[in-house]
Amino acid sequence: MTKYNFGYKSINELQDLYRTKEISPVEVTKEALENIDLLNSKLRAFITITDKYAIDKAKEAEKKFLKGENPNLLTGIPIAIKDVEPMANYRCTFGSLVRDGIAQEDSMTVRRIKESGGVILGKTNTPEYGHAGTSDNRVFGSSFNPWDIKKTPGGSSGGSAAAVAAGITSIGQGGDGGGSIRIPGSFCGIYGIKPTQGRVSRIVDGSVRWNVVNNATSGPLSRHVDDAAILLQVLAGYSDEGEYINIKEDPEDYLDSLQKSNNYKIAFSNSVGDAEVDNEVTKIVKESLNKFTKETKSEVSEFNFYPESAESIYQVFFDFFCTKGYASDPILLEDENNNKLITDYVKRNWEHGKKVTGSRMFECYNKIGFYRDYTNKLFKNYDILILPTMATTAFDVNNPPESINGKKTNDPLWDFTPLTYIFNLTGNPAATLPIGFSKNKLPIGLQIVGDMGREHDVLNLSKQFQTIFEWEKYRAPTAV
């Protein structure tokens, strides 16, 4: 165990200590690298460790604080980056043997983190192309959950989530295309937020650049809501290089929004459609919401969030998700050498996407439009929608549940997360926050969904929950 456990301190706490010269960014970065060395063999959170780069950037930050210069939002703060974000001159794998190579340039996400002074520790594990709700691949194997190292941390941002949950670092970057921030956030007992579609600018090519529906976005994973607000402030904002749906209006001041005492009109739904949710998860989520409403006197109404059946929503998402994947990179499937290297789940997804007809894709777009209209109508009457994040707690690696509450799952690879991906289709901001544990001492997450463009509401309510539940004090068994 390390001496100071800087990985549990917030960004503001660390920068305050830098200003008073009680600690230095170099000390904090060295400890984070020691933490990786201590725990990575158990958790497999990091694929690539950029230790020399991190120390050099920490030294630059140290000089700024010694000179009394005003820091940027992330100056001197160690951060983990999901390995689907290229970082110039460093290995980038996308969790794929096919894509494993040296990146030629920074992604927009990496560029903005660098410009804000972030100290990048390395690249974290992810399933191939981010195409699974767990974090295993043929490059590095599976990541493991700090709460129980037999369990998955979830995915596809599982490496970053495991690093934060284990106290290696206080903040990690993830991406969310079907729940990939919220799934590992829930399974690992930390906070994570998926921003509104188009809030975070991305450099993309081809048809994806002009698509009016983009299910995927970059976002934060953290122990503290304040830290997520800071990283989201760094990532958010318009760029001429970005995709068509990139929001041109400036985002809110997210940290400032946390200081307001807002009372929200909340709708609570135990599920999406008729999706099965584990009884214990339901019980803990309802108990936590009752505790919150008693302490805050918030107005909460039961609401059955039912755009259509869970199976229909899944089929729309899966058809859209797989077709987009195949169309973006068909050579993975069509090239004989590549085909031998890809994982079974990517092969399955690409083969499915190849079969989806043009008329079916138009039908999916129509369905997505209907889901958006349905959700928009909800937010005419309510400020916030609350649901469980996941249908289950974390499960053994490579062993997703084949039944929930005794009911057989239709697709074990996706049925543990039927409550997340609809909000990738609608584009609404959505966060997961830890509110309790199962009888097996595994974290359970609550999901907060906001109206389009209103991440500040989601963050504000999340902060209110953190004040009551104090999850920043949680310590996983396999952690520093």
XYZ file of C-alpha atoms in Angstrom:
480
model
C 0.000 0.000 0.000
C 1.318 3.426 -0.907
C 1.804 6.116 1.704
C -0.404 8.995 0.591
C -3.146 7.544 -1.651
C -3.313 10.629 -3.855
C -5.598 8.706 -6.221
C -8.489 9.222 -3.801
C -8.147 13.012 -3.709
C -10.171 15.252 -5.998
C -8.663 17.463 -8.687
C -9.317 20.600 -6.637
C -7.749 19.032 -3.535
C -4.617 18.096 -5.471
C -4.246 21.492 -7.131
C -4.738 23.253 -3.779
C -1.901 21.139 -2.366
C 0.234 22.006 -5.403
C -0.360 25.722 -4.807
C 0.698 25.502 -1.168
C 3.675 23.352 -2.209
C 2.723 20.631 0.282
C 3.027 18.106 -2.537
C 4.131 18.302 -6.151
C 2.671 16.950 -9.397
C 5.801 14.824 -9.742
C 5.177 13.114 -6.390
C 1.561 12.427 -7.296
C 2.459 11.119 -10.746
C 5.204 8.871 -9.407
C 2.775 7.405 -6.890
C 0.209 6.782 -9.639
C 2.845 4.961 -11.696
C 3.810 2.935 -8.613
C 0.139 2.064 -8.176
C 0.001 0.778 -11.746
C 3.100 -1.318 -11.096
C 1.513 -2.651 -7.903
C -1.931 -3.527 -9.273
C -1.827 -3.911 -13.048
C -0.886 -7.593 -12.932
C -4.077 -8.205 -10.917
C -6.460 -5.842 -12.706
C -5.017 -5.556 -16.234
C -6.329 -2.024 -16.385
C -3.534 -0.535 -18.539
C -2.409 -1.850 -21.917
C 0.289 0.801 -22.383
C 2.017 2.863 -19.680
C 3.423 6.226 -20.786
C 5.661 6.659 -17.749
C 8.379 8.879 -19.219
C 5.808 11.139 -20.878
C 3.859 11.394 -17.613
C 6.904 12.356 -15.541
C 7.965 14.963 -18.105
C 4.499 16.550 -18.080
C 4.384 16.432 -14.276
C 7.698 18.308 -14.159
C 6.281 20.965 -16.489
C 3.260 21.307 -14.205
C 5.495 21.521 -11.141
C 7.374 24.470 -12.655
C 4.087 26.304 -13.272
C 2.973 25.912 -9.672
C 6.401 26.930 -8.341
C 6.184 30.111 -10.427
C 2.703 30.819 -9.088
C 1.097 30.593 -12.517
C -2.631 29.945 -12.755
C -3.160 26.306 -13.703
C -5.368 24.956 -16.442
C -8.231 22.693 -15.406
C -6.115 19.514 -15.425
C -2.607 20.876 -14.783
C -0.624 18.258 -12.894
C -3.505 15.760 -12.697
C -2.755 12.121 -13.618
C -5.382 10.659 -15.941
C -6.029 7.323 -17.652
C -7.079 7.273 -21.333
C -9.165 4.546 -22.962
C -7.219 2.826 -25.732
C -9.577 3.823 -28.515
C -8.194 7.378 -28.390
C -5.006 7.752 -30.464
C -2.108 9.541 -28.772
C 0.608 10.621 -31.196
C 3.795 8.526 -31.150
C 2.393 5.962 -28.718
C 0.871 2.551 -29.143
C -2.867 2.493 -29.829
C -4.643 -0.854 -30.149
C -8.410 -0.254 -30.095
C -8.269 -3.594 -28.281
C -7.562 -5.203 -31.653
C -4.686 -7.225 -33.071
C -5.578 -5.709 -36.443
C -5.292 -2.090 -35.281
C -2.339 -2.512 -32.888
C 0.228 0.102 -33.912
C 1.776 3.527 -33.280
C -0.621 6.472 -33.547
C 0.337 9.267 -35.931
C -1.725 12.014 -34.286
C -3.810 12.825 -31.237
C -7.551 12.356 -31.160
C -9.599 15.436 -30.265
C -10.097 14.009 -26.771
C -6.371 13.501 -26.188
C -5.567 16.906 -27.666
C -7.949 18.699 -25.306
C -6.684 16.789 -22.276
C -3.097 17.713 -23.172
C -4.025 21.371 -23.722
C -5.619 21.428 -20.268
C -2.445 20.167 -18.611
C -3.505 16.565 -17.971
C -0.735 14.096 -17.133
C -1.528 11.024 -19.227
C -0.435 7.858 -17.405
C -1.230 5.458 -20.215
C -3.868 3.727 -22.303
C -6.445 1.489 -20.652
C -7.943 -1.819 -21.670
C -11.074 -2.093 -23.792
C -12.845 -4.785 -25.810
C -12.027 -4.859 -29.498
C -13.334 -1.656 -31.101
C -15.275 -1.012 -27.895
C -17.854 -3.514 -29.129
C -18.793 -5.269 -25.881
C -20.074 -4.551 -22.396
C -17.042 -6.260 -20.881
C -13.319 -5.550 -21.331
C -11.553 -8.511 -22.888
C -9.664 -8.804 -26.147
C -6.950 -10.798 -27.922
C -4.295 -8.125 -27.374
C -4.181 -8.060 -23.600
C -6.818 -10.428 -22.254
C -9.476 -9.409 -19.756
C -9.523 -6.638 -17.192
C -10.734 -7.483 -13.686
C -12.911 -5.739 -11.123
C -11.255 -4.268 -7.984
C -14.310 -5.299 -5.917
C -13.831 -8.958 -6.865
C -11.024 -9.904 -9.216
C -12.986 -12.871 -10.549
C -15.565 -10.416 -11.899
C -15.606 -8.232 -14.991
C -15.255 -4.473 -14.496
C -17.712 -4.064 -17.365
C -16.963 -2.317 -20.602
C -16.120 -1.006 -22.869
C -14.285 1.504 -20.652
C -13.444 -1.197 -18.112
C -9.733 -0.460 -17.840
C -10.297 3.192 -16.951
C -13.068 2.302 -14.489
C -10.917 -0.316 -12.768
C -8.025 2.161 -12.486
C -10.229 4.764 -10.788
C -12.002 2.249 -8.539
C -8.637 0.873 -7.391
C -7.328 4.324 -6.452
C -4.599 4.271 -9.089
C -5.807 7.674 -10.237
C -8.775 9.871 -9.399
C -9.990 10.362 -12.974
C -10.208 8.379 -16.181
C -11.482 9.020 -19.674
C -13.966 6.647 -21.239
C -16.277 6.409 -24.197
C -19.945 5.439 -24.330
C -21.626 3.980 -27.420
C -24.148 1.707 -25.721
C -23.429 2.166 -22.040
C -19.643 1.908 -22.088
C -19.098 4.552 -19.393
C -22.149 3.676 -17.321
C -21.699 -0.122 -17.373
C -18.179 -0.129 -15.848
C -19.048 2.831 -13.642
C -21.873 0.810 -12.119
C -19.928 -2.460 -11.872
C -16.885 -0.737 -10.318
C -18.740 1.537 -7.891
C -17.662 4.905 -9.319
C -19.243 7.861 -11.116
C -19.499 8.244 -14.874
C -21.434 10.475 -17.240
C -22.300 10.211 -20.929
C -22.900 13.736 -22.265
C -25.543 14.780 -24.785
C -24.977 13.606 -28.348
C -22.758 16.194 -30.042
C -21.594 17.889 -26.845
C -18.058 16.497 -27.177
C -16.464 17.114 -30.546
C -14.857 14.205 -32.369
C -12.829 13.995 -35.555
C -14.464 11.319 -37.715
C -14.405 10.451 -41.399
C -16.827 9.320 -44.062
C -20.519 8.736 -43.492
C -20.111 8.847 -39.713
C -19.115 12.517 -39.973
C -22.500 13.450 -41.455
C -24.684 11.047 -39.507
C -27.579 12.656 -37.618
C -27.377 9.855 -35.041
C -24.086 9.158 -33.342
C -24.470 6.788 -30.430
C -20.870 7.167 -29.219
C -19.190 9.931 -27.236
C -16.209 10.541 -24.972
C -16.749 11.276 -21.289
C -15.441 11.050 -17.695
C -15.142 8.297 -15.095
C -14.298 9.515 -11.602
C -14.706 9.121 -7.869
C -15.935 12.704 -7.388
C -18.740 14.396 -9.346
C -16.666 17.612 -9.311
C -13.877 15.823 -11.169
C -16.293 14.562 -13.810
C -17.558 18.129 -14.235
C -13.993 19.364 -14.744
C -13.083 16.707 -17.303
C -16.370 17.219 -19.143
C -15.611 20.962 -19.287
C -12.287 20.078 -20.908
C -13.807 17.688 -23.451
C -16.948 19.649 -24.361
C -17.211 22.308 -27.017
C -17.541 22.913 -30.726
C -14.793 22.370 -33.292
C -14.772 23.005 -37.048
C -13.059 19.637 -37.366
C -15.917 17.893 -35.597
C -18.847 15.922 -36.917
C -22.100 17.354 -38.258
C -24.011 16.923 -34.980
C -21.414 18.792 -32.902
C -23.306 21.338 -30.742
C -22.230 24.908 -31.577
C -23.485 26.570 -28.381
C -20.979 26.822 -25.545
C -21.573 24.342 -22.729
C -22.604 25.440 -19.248
C -20.004 26.130 -16.573
C -20.334 22.667 -15.079
C -18.472 23.357 -11.851
C -20.572 26.443 -11.251
C -23.734 24.407 -11.807
C -22.756 22.142 -8.902
C -22.975 25.045 -6.469
C -26.682 25.645 -7.077
C -29.374 24.194 -4.810
C -31.826 22.955 -7.404
C -35.016 21.036 -6.693
C -35.965 18.752 -9.548
C -39.185 17.105 -10.580
C -38.116 13.475 -10.922
C -39.673 10.505 -12.710
C -38.606 7.032 -11.571
C -38.910 3.929 -13.726
C -37.668 0.523 -12.642
C -36.968 -0.557 -16.213
C -36.948 0.289 -19.905
C -39.853 -1.401 -21.628
C -40.342 -4.796 -20.041
C -36.636 -5.544 -19.492
C -35.929 -7.858 -16.576
C -34.008 -6.251 -13.685
C -32.556 -8.321 -10.854
C -34.759 -8.123 -7.762
C -31.864 -7.184 -5.489
C -30.825 -4.348 -7.804
C -34.400 -3.056 -7.817
C -34.585 -3.206 -4.024
C -31.325 -1.298 -3.443
C -32.140 1.363 -6.050
C -35.601 1.985 -4.581
C -34.233 2.133 -1.029
C -31.578 4.646 -2.065
C -34.114 6.804 -3.873
C -36.387 6.754 -0.822
C -33.474 7.836 1.359
C -32.631 10.640 -1.047
C -36.197 11.949 -1.243
C -36.585 11.939 2.542
C -33.401 13.943 3.046
C -33.977 16.408 0.206
C -37.792 16.505 0.072
C -37.550 15.999 -3.693
C -40.675 15.316 -5.743
C -40.539 11.825 -7.283
C -43.258 10.128 -9.347
C -43.373 6.515 -10.522
C -43.311 6.346 -14.321
C -43.276 3.340 -16.637
C -40.655 4.212 -19.268
C -42.009 2.059 -22.089
C -41.329 3.318 -25.634
C -41.870 -0.291 -26.726
C -40.791 -3.781 -25.657
C -37.236 -4.333 -24.467
C -36.684 -6.876 -27.249
C -37.750 -4.386 -29.930
C -35.461 -1.680 -28.513
C -32.574 -4.154 -28.375
C -33.103 -5.186 -32.004
C -33.097 -1.553 -33.162
C -29.927 -0.808 -31.214
C -28.144 -4.013 -32.237
C -29.001 -3.625 -35.927
C -27.886 0.023 -35.909
C -24.754 -0.650 -33.821
C -23.571 -3.616 -35.894
C -24.330 -2.072 -39.278
C -22.452 1.083 -38.324
C -19.496 -1.045 -37.201
C -19.376 -3.123 -40.370
C -19.845 -0.125 -42.669
C -17.041 1.767 -40.886
C -14.452 -0.994 -41.293
C -15.658 -3.899 -43.486
C -12.092 -5.044 -44.129
C -12.031 -6.581 -40.659
C -14.464 -9.190 -41.885
C -13.705 -9.351 -45.598
C -9.908 -9.652 -45.424
C -8.944 -13.260 -44.709
C -5.947 -12.369 -42.537
C -7.911 -9.847 -40.487
C -10.779 -12.283 -40.089
C -8.453 -14.704 -38.327
C -7.334 -12.036 -35.843
C -10.611 -10.505 -34.699
C -12.545 -11.614 -31.627
C -15.652 -13.770 -31.852
C -17.875 -10.923 -30.640
C -16.619 -8.486 -33.286
C -16.987 -11.164 -35.964
C -20.537 -11.797 -34.766
C -21.368 -8.078 -34.787
C -19.847 -7.407 -38.211
C -21.528 -10.462 -39.757
C -24.850 -9.311 -38.355
C -24.307 -5.763 -39.598
C -23.480 -7.008 -43.085
C -26.877 -8.726 -43.293
C -28.964 -5.710 -42.249
C -30.829 -4.344 -45.276
C -31.135 -0.722 -46.294
C -34.863 -0.773 -45.613
C -34.220 -2.129 -42.121
C -31.756 0.689 -41.429
C -34.371 3.269 -42.452
C -36.803 1.502 -40.151
C -34.214 1.778 -37.348
C -33.839 5.518 -37.983
C -37.616 5.893 -37.795
C -37.669 3.957 -34.524
C -34.862 6.110 -33.116
C -36.894 9.184 -34.020
C -39.853 7.711 -32.166
C -37.704 6.985 -29.082
C -36.496 10.591 -29.143
C -40.016 11.973 -29.397
C -41.181 9.707 -26.570
C -38.310 10.812 -24.336
C -38.719 14.495 -25.218
C -42.377 14.324 -24.161
C -41.326 12.888 -20.805
C -39.080 15.910 -20.225
C -41.941 18.321 -20.824
C -43.360 17.103 -17.502
C -40.219 16.109 -15.590
C -36.689 17.443 -15.172
C -34.949 14.124 -14.532
C -35.535 10.427 -15.195
C -34.048 7.936 -12.715
C -33.633 4.206 -13.348
C -31.256 1.445 -12.300
C -28.080 1.582 -14.365
C -27.734 -2.160 -14.839
C -30.024 -5.180 -14.707
C -27.417 -7.117 -12.687
C -24.263 -6.667 -10.660
C -20.840 -7.609 -12.046
C -20.503 -11.249 -13.105
C -17.580 -13.626 -13.542
C -15.278 -12.811 -16.461
C -16.526 -14.403 -19.708
C -19.636 -15.702 -17.963
C -22.554 -13.276 -18.464
C -25.835 -14.244 -16.797
C -28.009 -16.631 -18.793
C -31.047 -15.738 -16.697
C -32.284 -12.849 -14.538
C -34.842 -13.554 -11.809
C -35.153 -17.043 -13.287
C -36.077 -15.683 -16.719
C -33.789 -16.840 -19.539
C -31.919 -14.071 -21.340
C -32.296 -13.758 -25.105
C -28.756 -12.472 -25.638
C -26.429 -12.987 -22.639
C -23.883 -10.558 -24.141
C -26.360 -7.656 -23.905
C -29.255 -8.522 -21.601
C -27.377 -7.459 -18.466
C -27.475 -3.866 -19.775
C -30.949 -3.223 -21.261
C -31.296 0.161 -19.525
C -28.363 2.047 -21.049
C -28.273 1.864 -24.832
C -31.622 3.505 -25.522
C -30.113 6.785 -24.297
C -27.302 6.390 -26.818
C -30.016 6.309 -29.468
C -32.004 9.232 -28.039
C -28.825 11.222 -27.330
C -29.786 12.260 -23.786
C -27.109 12.870 -21.134
C -27.008 10.010 -18.635
C -24.876 9.261 -15.589
C -24.331 6.331 -13.254
C -23.624 6.791 -9.567
C -22.959 4.191 -6.848
C -25.698 3.967 -4.225
C -25.174 0.620 -2.491
C -24.006 -2.966 -2.586
C -25.442 -6.410 -3.164
C -25.312 -9.120 -0.511
C -22.141 -10.292 -2.299
C -20.608 -6.841 -1.712
C -20.721 -5.821 -5.358
C -21.570 -2.208 -6.294
C -25.009 -1.238 -7.574
C -25.523 1.883 -9.678
C -28.396 4.318 -10.130
C -28.829 6.042 -13.503
C -29.763 9.716 -13.866
C -30.987 10.844 -17.302
C -31.438 14.485 -18.254
C -33.096 16.455 -21.018
C -31.088 17.079 -24.185
C -28.247 19.527 -23.610
C -28.729 19.617 -19.837
C -25.679 17.808 -18.467
C -25.570 20.482 -15.771
C -28.848 19.163 -14.333
C -27.498 15.608 -14.286
C -24.289 16.752 -12.607
C -26.128 18.908 -10.074
C -28.434 16.096 -8.978
C -25.498 13.669 -8.952
C -23.648 15.980 -6.571
C -26.686 16.030 -4.289
C -26.634 12.226 -4.220
C -22.885 12.178 -3.488
C -23.372 14.527 -0.536
C -25.823 12.040 0.986
C -24.229 8.701 0.038
C -20.539 9.735 0.281
C -19.414 7.048 -2.141
C -15.994 8.706 -2.460
C -15.210 6.926 0.819
C -15.740 3.459 -0.709
C -12.585 1.325 -0.869
C -12.424 -1.785 -3.030
C -10.612 -4.889 -1.696
C -8.051 -4.831 -4.530
C -6.934 -1.220 -4.353
C -4.183 1.013 -3.014
